[in-house]
Short mmCIF file of C-alpha atoms and ligand atoms in Angstrom, two decimals:
data_model
loop_
_atom_site.label_atom_id
_atom_site.label_comp_id
_atom_site.label_asym_id
_atom_site.label_seq_id
_atom_site.Cartn_x
_atom_site.Cartn_y
_atom_site.Cartn_z
CA MET A 1 87.43 124.12 99.29
CA ASP A 2 84.38 123.74 101.52
CA ASP A 3 84.60 120.42 103.43
CA ASP A 4 80.85 120.35 103.80
CA ALA A 5 79.98 120.61 100.12
CA LEU A 6 80.35 118.72 96.86
CA THR A 7 81.09 120.35 93.53
CA ILE A 8 79.21 118.46 90.84
CA ILE A 9 80.31 119.04 87.27
CA ASP A 10 77.68 118.19 84.63
CA GLU A 11 79.68 116.98 81.62
CA ARG A 12 76.59 117.51 79.45
CA THR A 13 76.67 121.28 79.97
CA GLU A 14 80.11 121.73 81.59
CA SER A 15 78.23 123.55 84.37
CA SER A 16 79.31 123.04 87.98
CA TYR A 17 77.07 122.99 91.03
CA ASP A 18 78.02 123.37 94.71
CA VAL A 19 75.88 120.98 96.72
CA PRO A 20 76.08 121.32 100.52
CA LEU A 21 76.53 118.13 102.60
CA LEU A 22 74.27 117.63 105.60
CA ASP A 23 75.65 116.38 108.91
CA GLY A 24 78.86 115.51 107.09
CA GLY A 25 77.47 112.64 105.08
CA ALA A 26 74.34 113.32 103.08
CA LEU A 27 73.20 115.56 100.29
CA ARG A 28 69.67 116.82 99.88
CA ALA A 29 68.06 114.96 96.95
CA MET A 30 66.14 118.17 96.15
CA ASP A 31 69.47 119.90 95.45
CA LEU A 32 69.85 117.58 92.44
CA ARG A 33 66.85 119.22 90.84
CA LYS A 34 68.94 122.29 89.99
CA ILE A 35 71.13 120.16 87.70
CA LYS A 36 69.52 120.58 84.26
CA THR A 37 70.46 120.83 80.59
CA ARG A 38 67.67 123.33 79.86
CA SER A 39 66.03 125.75 82.27
CA GLU A 40 62.59 124.14 81.69
CA ASP A 41 63.94 120.67 82.66
CA PHE A 42 62.56 118.89 85.75
CA GLY A 43 66.15 118.41 86.92
CA LEU A 44 67.88 115.32 88.32
CA MET A 45 66.37 112.79 90.75
CA SER A 46 68.08 110.10 92.81
CA TYR A 47 67.03 106.52 92.08
CA ASP A 48 67.17 104.15 95.06
CA PRO A 49 64.86 101.08 94.96
CA ALA A 50 64.25 99.73 98.52
CA PHE A 51 65.97 102.86 99.88
CA MET A 52 69.32 101.04 100.08
CA ASN A 53 71.13 104.36 100.45
CA THR A 54 68.50 106.99 101.25
CA ALA A 55 67.91 108.72 104.58
CA SER A 56 64.19 109.47 104.90
CA CYS A 57 64.49 111.48 108.10
CA ARG A 58 66.67 112.76 110.87
CA SER A 59 66.12 110.71 114.03
CA ALA A 60 67.50 110.83 117.58
CA ILE A 61 65.92 107.59 118.79
CA THR A 62 68.11 104.61 117.78
CA PHE A 63 71.68 104.40 116.55
CA ILE A 64 73.03 101.33 114.74
CA ASP A 65 76.57 100.75 113.50
CA GLY A 66 76.12 97.72 111.26
CA ASP A 67 79.82 97.05 110.75
CA LYS A 68 80.62 97.10 114.47
CA GLY A 69 77.38 95.46 115.61
CA ILE A 70 76.43 98.44 117.77
CA LEU A 71 72.83 99.20 118.83
CA ARG A 72 71.92 102.09 121.19
CA TYR A 73 68.56 103.52 122.26
CA ARG A 74 68.91 107.28 122.88
CA GLY A 75 72.68 106.73 123.24
CA TYR A 76 72.52 103.88 125.77
CA PRO A 77 74.05 100.54 124.62
CA ILE A 78 71.43 97.80 124.24
CA GLU A 79 73.56 95.45 126.36
CA GLU A 80 73.29 97.75 129.42
CA LEU A 81 69.60 98.43 128.96
CA ALA A 82 68.82 94.72 128.62
CA GLU A 83 70.81 93.93 131.76
CA LYS A 84 69.77 96.83 134.01
CA CYS A 85 66.27 97.99 132.97
CA GLY A 86 62.67 96.83 132.79
CA PHE A 87 60.76 97.03 129.51
CA LEU A 88 58.48 99.97 130.45
CA GLU A 89 61.57 101.85 131.72
CA VAL A 90 63.17 101.42 128.27
CA ALA A 91 59.87 102.28 126.59
CA TYR A 92 59.90 105.59 128.50
CA LEU A 93 63.50 106.22 127.34
CA ILE A 94 62.66 105.50 123.69
CA LEU A 95 59.53 107.68 123.74
CA PHE A 96 60.72 110.62 125.85
CA GLY A 97 64.48 110.57 125.28
CA GLU A 98 65.66 110.16 128.87
CA LEU A 99 65.70 107.37 131.46
CA PRO A 100 62.89 108.05 133.96
CA THR A 101 63.40 108.87 137.64
CA ALA A 102 61.74 106.49 140.10
CA GLN A 103 58.75 108.84 140.40
CA GLU A 104 58.46 109.25 136.63
CA LEU A 105 58.63 105.49 136.15
CA ASP A 106 55.93 104.85 138.77
CA ALA A 107 53.62 107.37 137.10
CA TRP A 108 54.40 105.93 133.66
CA VAL A 109 53.68 102.35 134.76
CA ARG A 110 50.40 103.51 136.34
CA ASP A 111 49.47 105.27 133.09
CA ILE A 112 50.11 102.21 130.96
CA THR A 113 48.45 99.84 133.43
CA ARG A 114 45.17 101.76 133.40
CA HIS A 115 44.90 101.23 129.65
CA THR A 116 45.29 97.42 129.54
CA MET A 117 41.54 96.68 129.26
CA LEU A 118 39.84 96.29 125.88
CA HIS A 119 36.41 97.67 125.06
CA GLU A 120 33.93 94.77 125.23
CA THR A 121 33.00 95.32 121.58
CA THR A 122 36.65 94.52 120.73
CA LYS A 123 36.23 91.07 122.23
CA LYS A 124 33.13 90.52 120.08
CA PHE A 125 35.15 91.66 117.06
CA LEU A 126 37.84 89.09 117.89
CA GLU A 127 35.24 86.35 118.33
CA GLY A 128 34.36 86.77 114.66
CA PHE A 129 37.65 85.19 113.56
CA SER A 130 37.82 81.49 112.75
CA LEU A 131 39.68 79.39 115.33
CA GLN A 132 42.33 78.75 112.65
CA ALA A 133 42.88 82.47 111.96
CA HIS A 134 46.57 83.43 112.13
CA PRO A 135 47.20 85.48 115.30
CA MET A 136 49.05 88.15 113.29
CA GLY A 137 46.03 88.69 111.05
CA MET A 138 43.83 88.99 114.16
CA PHE A 139 46.33 91.34 115.83
CA ILE A 140 46.61 93.68 112.81
CA SER A 141 42.83 93.82 112.29
CA THR A 142 42.05 94.37 115.98
CA VAL A 143 44.62 97.15 116.39
CA ALA A 144 43.07 98.89 113.37
CA ALA A 145 39.59 98.36 114.86
CA LEU A 146 40.64 100.37 117.94
CA SER A 147 40.46 103.46 115.70
CA THR A 148 36.67 102.98 115.58
CA ILE A 149 36.50 103.07 119.38
CA TYR A 150 38.74 106.11 119.87
CA PRO A 151 37.84 108.64 117.13
CA ASP A 152 39.63 111.31 119.18
CA ALA A 153 42.86 109.64 117.98
CA ARG A 154 42.43 111.49 114.70
CA ASN A 155 43.63 114.66 116.44
CA VAL A 156 47.20 113.74 115.58
CA LEU A 157 48.40 117.34 115.74
CA ASN A 158 47.26 117.64 119.36
CA PRO A 159 50.11 116.59 121.71
CA GLU A 160 47.78 115.62 124.56
CA SER A 161 45.77 113.39 122.21
CA ARG A 162 48.97 111.77 120.92
CA GLN A 163 50.12 111.04 124.47
CA LEU A 164 46.77 109.44 125.33
CA GLN A 165 46.84 107.17 122.24
CA VAL A 166 50.47 106.20 122.95
CA ARG A 167 49.42 104.98 126.42
CA ARG A 168 46.33 103.23 125.07
CA LEU A 169 48.31 101.32 122.44
CA ILE A 170 51.19 100.28 124.69
CA GLY A 171 48.70 99.19 127.35
CA LYS A 172 46.43 97.27 124.97
CA VAL A 173 48.72 95.45 122.54
CA PRO A 174 49.60 92.69 125.06
CA THR A 175 45.89 92.24 125.83
CA ILE A 176 45.04 91.95 122.13
CA ALA A 177 47.97 89.55 121.60
CA ALA A 178 46.89 87.34 124.48
CA TYR A 179 43.26 87.39 123.31
CA THR A 180 44.30 86.15 119.85
CA TYR A 181 46.10 83.24 121.54
CA ARG A 182 43.17 82.38 123.83
CA HIS A 183 40.76 82.62 120.88
CA SER A 184 42.81 80.19 118.79
CA LEU A 185 42.57 77.63 121.64
CA GLY A 186 38.88 78.24 122.32
CA TYR A 187 39.78 79.29 125.87
CA PRO A 188 37.96 82.05 127.77
CA TYR A 189 39.68 85.42 127.73
CA VAL A 190 41.68 86.36 130.80
CA TYR A 191 41.24 89.96 131.88
CA PRO A 192 44.34 92.02 132.74
CA ASP A 193 45.57 91.90 136.34
CA ASN A 194 46.83 95.38 137.01
CA GLU A 195 48.71 94.27 140.10
CA LEU A 196 51.20 92.46 137.84
CA SER A 197 54.13 93.87 135.85
CA TYR A 198 53.76 94.36 132.09
CA SER A 199 55.37 91.02 131.21
CA ALA A 200 53.84 89.08 134.13
CA ASN A 201 50.39 90.42 133.22
CA PHE A 202 50.95 89.29 129.63
CA MET A 203 51.77 85.80 130.95
CA ASN A 204 48.61 85.98 133.11
CA MET A 205 46.44 86.76 130.08
CA LEU A 206 48.13 84.00 128.07
CA TRP A 207 48.23 81.17 130.56
CA ARG A 208 45.93 81.67 133.57
CA MET A 209 43.32 78.92 133.70
CA VAL A 210 41.10 78.38 136.74
CA GLU A 211 43.44 79.43 139.54
CA PRO A 212 42.17 82.50 141.43
CA ARG A 213 45.41 84.45 140.74
CA TYR A 214 48.17 83.79 138.21
CA GLN A 215 51.67 83.34 139.63
CA ALA A 216 54.19 84.36 136.97
CA ASN A 217 57.55 82.61 137.12
CA PRO A 218 59.93 85.55 137.75
CA VAL A 219 62.67 84.10 135.52
CA ILE A 220 60.29 83.78 132.55
CA ALA A 221 58.83 87.24 133.24
CA ARG A 222 62.33 88.74 133.28
CA ALA A 223 63.28 86.89 130.08
CA LEU A 224 60.17 88.33 128.39
CA ASP A 225 61.11 91.81 129.61
CA VAL A 226 64.58 91.41 128.06
CA LEU A 227 63.12 90.10 124.79
CA PHE A 228 60.72 93.05 124.71
CA ILE A 229 63.60 95.49 125.31
CA LEU A 230 65.62 93.95 122.47
CA HIS A 231 62.70 94.22 120.02
CA ALA A 232 61.53 97.74 120.97
CA ASP A 233 63.04 99.80 118.16
CA HIS A 234 65.49 99.47 115.30
CA GLU A 235 65.61 102.81 113.44
CA GLN A 236 64.22 102.93 109.88
CA ASN A 237 63.35 99.25 109.28
CA CYS A 238 60.56 98.24 106.91
CA SER A 239 57.72 98.43 109.47
CA THR A 240 58.94 101.71 110.95
CA ASN A 241 59.18 103.19 107.46
CA THR A 242 55.56 102.08 107.01
CA MET A 243 54.53 103.72 110.31
CA ARG A 244 56.12 106.98 109.22
CA ALA A 245 54.71 106.87 105.69
CA VAL A 246 51.13 106.12 106.78
CA GLY A 247 51.47 108.63 109.65
CA SER A 248 52.65 111.31 107.23
CA SER A 249 49.11 111.52 105.79
CA GLN A 250 47.93 112.32 109.37
CA ALA A 251 46.08 109.01 109.70
CA ASP A 252 45.37 108.06 113.33
CA PRO A 253 48.04 106.11 115.27
CA PHE A 254 45.87 102.97 115.54
CA VAL A 255 45.65 102.41 111.77
CA CYS A 256 49.32 103.45 111.42
CA THR A 257 50.33 100.80 113.99
CA ALA A 258 48.19 98.22 112.18
CA ALA A 259 49.93 99.10 108.90
CA ALA A 260 53.34 98.81 110.55
CA ALA A 261 52.38 95.43 112.03
CA ALA A 262 51.28 94.33 108.56
CA ALA A 263 54.75 95.17 107.23
CA LEU A 264 56.35 93.36 110.17
CA SER A 265 54.38 90.19 109.36
CA GLY A 266 56.36 89.55 106.16
CA PRO A 267 58.80 86.58 106.29
CA LEU A 268 61.73 88.83 105.35
CA HIS A 269 61.04 91.04 108.39
CA GLY A 270 59.41 90.14 111.70
CA GLY A 271 57.79 87.06 110.20
CA ALA A 272 61.26 85.49 110.03
CA ASN A 273 61.15 84.25 113.63
CA GLU A 274 58.23 81.98 112.75
CA GLN A 275 60.05 80.83 109.58
CA VAL A 276 63.20 79.99 111.58
CA LEU A 277 61.32 77.36 113.59
CA LYS A 278 59.79 75.93 110.40
CA MET A 279 63.32 75.79 108.92
CA LEU A 280 64.69 74.01 112.02
CA ASP A 281 61.76 71.56 111.86
CA GLU A 282 62.57 70.91 108.18
CA ILE A 283 66.24 70.29 108.97
CA GLY A 284 65.13 67.92 111.70
CA SER A 285 68.50 67.01 113.18
CA LYS A 286 72.05 68.33 113.64
CA ASP A 287 73.55 65.88 111.14
CA ARG A 288 71.29 67.18 108.37
CA VAL A 289 72.54 70.77 108.70
CA PRO A 290 75.28 70.52 106.02
CA ALA A 291 72.81 69.26 103.40
CA TYR A 292 70.42 72.13 104.19
CA VAL A 293 73.20 74.70 103.99
CA ASP A 294 74.23 73.29 100.59
CA LYS A 295 70.64 73.68 99.40
CA VAL A 296 70.60 77.34 100.42
CA LYS A 297 73.99 77.95 98.78
CA ALA A 298 72.59 76.43 95.58
CA GLY A 299 69.97 79.19 95.64
CA HIS A 300 67.07 77.15 97.06
CA GLY A 301 65.69 79.33 99.86
CA LYS A 302 67.38 81.42 102.52
CA LEU A 303 68.72 80.76 106.00
CA MET A 304 65.87 82.36 107.91
CA GLY A 305 67.09 84.42 110.85
CA PHE A 306 70.33 85.15 109.02
CA GLY A 307 71.44 88.34 107.29
CA HIS A 308 70.51 91.97 107.73
CA ARG A 309 70.36 95.12 105.64
CA VAL A 310 72.37 97.06 108.20
CA TYR A 311 74.27 94.58 110.38
CA LYS A 312 77.25 93.19 108.52
CA ASN A 313 78.39 91.76 111.82
CA TYR A 314 76.71 89.74 114.55
CA ASP A 315 73.35 91.34 115.53
CA PRO A 316 74.00 92.36 119.16
CA ARG A 317 70.42 91.39 120.00
CA ALA A 318 71.00 87.79 118.84
CA ARG A 319 73.94 87.51 121.22
CA ILE A 320 71.87 88.70 124.20
CA ILE A 321 68.94 86.45 123.25
CA LYS A 322 71.29 83.47 123.18
CA GLN A 323 72.41 84.34 126.72
CA THR A 324 68.79 84.76 127.85
CA ALA A 325 67.94 81.32 126.47
CA ASP A 326 70.11 79.68 129.13
CA SER A 327 68.07 81.19 131.99
CA VAL A 328 64.78 80.14 130.35
CA PHE A 329 65.91 76.58 129.62
CA LYS A 330 66.89 76.13 133.28
CA ILE A 331 63.16 76.57 134.05
CA THR A 332 61.51 75.04 130.98
CA GLY A 333 64.05 72.38 130.14
CA GLY A 334 66.10 72.65 126.95
CA ASN A 335 64.77 72.94 123.42
CA PRO A 336 66.22 70.33 121.01
CA LYS A 337 65.92 72.93 118.26
CA LEU A 338 68.72 74.87 119.99
CA GLU A 339 71.24 72.15 119.14
CA ILE A 340 70.29 72.35 115.45
CA ALA A 341 70.41 76.17 115.53
CA LEU A 342 73.85 76.24 117.16
CA GLU A 343 75.17 73.76 114.55
CA LEU A 344 73.61 75.79 111.73
CA GLU A 345 75.28 78.94 113.08
CA ARG A 346 78.63 77.17 113.44
CA VAL A 347 78.55 75.74 109.90
CA ALA A 348 77.35 79.00 108.31
CA LEU A 349 79.89 81.21 110.09
CA GLU A 350 82.68 79.01 108.73
CA ASP A 351 81.31 78.92 105.18
CA GLU A 352 82.68 81.35 102.59
CA TYR A 353 79.22 81.77 100.99
CA PHE A 354 77.84 83.36 104.17
CA VAL A 355 81.09 84.97 105.32
CA SER A 356 81.60 86.73 101.95
CA ARG A 357 78.02 88.04 102.10
CA LYS A 358 78.45 89.06 105.77
CA LEU A 359 75.48 86.97 106.82
CA TYR A 360 75.22 86.55 110.59
CA PRO A 361 72.38 85.49 112.89
CA ASN A 362 69.90 88.34 113.39
CA VAL A 363 67.39 89.04 116.14
CA ASP A 364 64.98 86.44 114.75
CA PHE A 365 67.35 83.49 114.77
CA TYR A 366 67.16 82.51 118.43
CA SER A 367 64.05 84.33 119.68
CA GLY A 368 61.60 81.69 118.46
CA ILE A 369 63.51 78.92 120.22
CA ILE A 370 62.98 80.70 123.53
CA TYR A 371 59.32 81.45 122.83
CA GLN A 372 58.73 77.79 121.94
CA ALA A 373 60.42 76.66 125.16
CA MET A 374 58.07 79.03 127.05
CA GLY A 375 55.12 77.23 125.43
CA ILE A 376 54.25 80.01 122.97
CA PRO A 377 53.10 78.55 119.61
CA THR A 378 55.08 79.36 116.45
CA GLU A 379 52.20 81.35 114.94
CA MET A 380 52.42 83.77 117.89
CA PHE A 381 56.12 84.60 117.39
CA THR A 382 55.61 87.66 115.17
CA VAL A 383 52.90 88.93 117.52
CA MET A 384 55.56 88.70 120.25
CA PHE A 385 57.71 90.97 118.08
CA ALA A 386 54.86 93.44 117.43
CA ILE A 387 54.09 94.00 121.13
CA PRO A 388 57.38 95.75 122.03
CA ARG A 389 57.92 97.22 118.56
CA THR A 390 54.72 99.20 119.07
CA VAL A 391 56.83 101.41 121.39
CA GLY A 392 59.39 102.07 118.64
CA TRP A 393 56.73 102.67 116.01
CA LEU A 394 55.00 105.23 118.26
CA ALA A 395 58.26 107.01 119.12
CA GLN A 396 59.17 107.25 115.42
CA TRP A 397 55.62 108.38 114.56
CA GLN A 398 55.77 111.16 117.15
CA GLU A 399 59.22 112.25 115.95
CA MET A 400 57.87 112.41 112.38
CA ILE A 401 54.78 114.46 113.38
CA GLU A 402 56.96 116.90 115.35
CA ASP A 403 59.63 117.21 112.61
CA PRO A 404 59.15 120.53 110.75
CA GLU A 405 60.94 119.07 107.70
CA GLN A 406 58.45 116.22 107.28
CA LYS A 407 55.37 116.29 105.04
CA ILE A 408 53.22 113.64 103.34
CA ALA A 409 55.45 110.88 101.97
CA ARG A 410 55.14 110.77 98.19
CA PRO A 411 58.15 109.34 96.29
CA ARG A 412 58.74 110.03 92.58
CA GLN A 413 59.30 107.35 89.90
CA ILE A 414 61.20 106.70 86.71
CA TYR A 415 58.45 106.04 84.16
CA VAL A 416 59.31 103.14 81.83
CA GLY A 417 55.84 102.50 80.37
CA HIS A 418 54.30 103.33 76.97
CA GLY A 419 54.34 106.76 75.44
CA LYS A 420 50.98 108.26 74.38
CA ARG A 421 48.88 105.70 72.46
CA GLU A 422 45.75 105.99 70.28
CA PHE A 423 42.65 104.39 71.85
CA VAL A 424 41.60 101.00 70.34
CA SER A 425 37.92 100.07 70.32
CA ILE A 426 37.15 96.64 71.72
CA GLU A 427 36.29 95.05 68.38
CA LYS A 428 39.73 95.99 67.01
CA ARG A 429 41.76 94.68 69.93
CA SER A 430 43.96 91.60 69.59
CA SER A 431 44.50 89.27 72.54
CA HIS A 432 47.83 89.45 74.35
CA ALA A 433 49.49 87.22 76.93
CA VAL A 434 49.16 88.58 80.48
CA ALA A 435 51.53 87.60 83.26
CA ALA A 436 50.06 84.53 85.05
C1 SDX B 501 64.36 91.89 110.88
O1 SDX B 501 65.75 96.27 109.10
C2 SDX B 501 65.70 95.89 110.32
O2 SDX B 501 66.24 96.50 111.21
C3 SDX B 501 64.86 94.66 110.58
C4 SDX B 501 64.93 94.08 111.99
C5 SDX B 501 64.28 95.00 112.99
O3 SDX B 501 64.62 94.92 114.19
O4 SDX B 501 63.32 95.73 112.60
O5 SDX B 501 66.29 93.89 112.37
C6 SDX B 501 64.18 92.75 112.08
O6 SDX B 501 63.58 91.98 109.96
C7 SDX B 501 65.57 91.00 110.81
C8 SDX B 501 65.69 90.25 109.44
C9 SDX B 501 64.79 89.02 109.50
N1 SDX B 501 64.71 88.39 108.18
C10 SDX B 501 65.30 87.20 107.95
O7 SDX B 501 65.99 86.59 108.76
C11 SDX B 501 65.00 86.63 106.56
C12 SDX B 501 66.29 86.11 105.93
N2 SDX B 501 67.16 87.24 105.63
C13 SDX B 501 67.13 87.79 104.31
O8 SDX B 501 65.91 87.74 103.64
C14 SDX B 501 67.94 89.08 104.18
O9 SDX B 501 69.13 88.89 104.81
C15 SDX B 501 67.33 90.39 104.65
C16 SDX B 501 65.96 90.62 104.09
C17 SDX B 501 67.26 90.42 106.13
C18 SDX B 501 68.25 91.51 104.18
O10 SDX B 501 68.22 91.48 102.80
P1 SDX B 501 69.04 92.54 101.91
O11 SDX B 501 69.74 93.53 102.77
O12 SDX B 501 68.12 93.06 100.86
O13 SDX B 501 70.17 91.68 101.30
P2 SDX B 501 70.04 90.88 99.94
O14 SDX B 501 68.73 90.15 99.89
O15 SDX B 501 70.37 91.82 98.83
O16 SDX B 501 71.18 89.78 100.11
C19 SDX B 501 72.53 90.03 99.71
C20 SDX B 501 73.05 88.65 99.31
C21 SDX B 501 72.20 87.95 98.26
O17 SDX B 501 73.04 87.02 97.58
P3 SDX B 501 73.62 87.40 96.08
O18 SDX B 501 72.42 87.87 95.25
O19 SDX B 501 74.60 88.52 96.35
O20 SDX B 501 74.25 86.14 95.56
O21 SDX B 501 73.01 87.76 100.46
C22 SDX B 501 72.10 86.70 100.19
C23 SDX B 501 71.22 87.14 99.05
O22 SDX B 501 70.73 86.01 98.33
N3 SDX B 501 71.33 86.50 101.41
C24 SDX B 501 71.07 85.31 101.95
C25 SDX B 501 70.36 85.59 103.12
N4 SDX B 501 70.20 86.91 103.25
C26 SDX B 501 70.80 87.47 102.18
N5 SDX B 501 71.39 84.06 101.53
C27 SDX B 501 70.96 83.06 102.35
N6 SDX B 501 70.27 83.25 103.50
C28 SDX B 501 69.95 84.50 103.91
N7 SDX B 501 69.27 84.67 105.04
#
């Protein structure tokens, strides 16, 4: 018997089919199409709402073992990368597959740094938003607007063009993010300072006021670098799936990144970090944690920042973020929300409801507490996620474009609607209740 194949017996026809297994653990859905009862049949499909058990691609970028709580970028454990690398160094690894030499890193940093400025028309575009506009809405729209400034980005099949857009996006997303923050406060924009590191320059564009030169606190800058490393990629999550799907139509990388950021903004995905702080505010104090947990167990809402489609163990990123919090709080002073979060984690991890569902803190549970301690407003938290995840989206987009197996994403469906119906003229129609 072939270890790398399944024999499927169709009881309907008593026919048997040998279906090869890929990489030891997957079968090609298209192989199901040969299973028919009549030769003219369409053949079988797989049905998998939300892609709970469907591989959409082969990827060499990020490996996750959800049961063991393992996360590696290009084979390197996230714990080592977070401890020993800078964010742009990890960005290089994720995009190009290898850790850069010192010379390669210098050239890479220079490349990114020269793309931090925004076209002046982009600033005017941003000024059109109301002061109350949510930063994520401004970020998504402005990233998409970049496609109107760089029409050459449509040459997605040209490797040199792709490399130029990758550098433009990684260089500009912190600038756009900072501009959305400054706009919401009515403050003047701060132009990039290309003498500063990626994270320190982001702090400069967020917080510089009238001083001639911004002095970034090195502990905060390092904490931001670590947070950016932890958020850079996470294999086929909802927003990355969006990046790949939109990119599969050969749309330009700016509108693809905007689409991915739109997916990230949902409260079940990257928007959770903002919801965690709102949840901690609602709980209000440590002694009210048990009552809140009971409410969730009764089916009223979710513990935001808990649970994960893949991790059925502690999210390794949450553990590192918790450690990073200590270094930040030594500078900023503690965050009272941390006490509530730690109590919520303690209670939940001892409660059968969460234990039986393998619900652990995920990357979003502690990140907002650090951002808040840094002085970043809650509405900016998902933008903070989108900045580093732009690297992962672009790496996955490139891998998709270069994958000979990939083509435009177009799933099938199981049709459950009406069969053919005779047309009814308007005077003969009866009213019917429509869903509110
Ligand atoms: C991110 O995919 C990624 O990699 C994403 C991400 C990345 O880096 O890109 O890791 C980033 O998005 C992290 C997740 C952030 N979202 C949240 O913290 C929102 C709260 N979490 C949940 O909405 C939920 O856990 C998801 C969306 C993260 C995962 O949902 P699944 O895999 O679809 O699981 P499910 O909804 O089917 O839940 C299984 C059970 C259900 O209970 P029963 O119907 O079996 O009784 O667990 C329950 C759920 O009700 N459950 C929760 C819960 N999460 C799941 N109950 C309470 N609180 C929660 N947070």
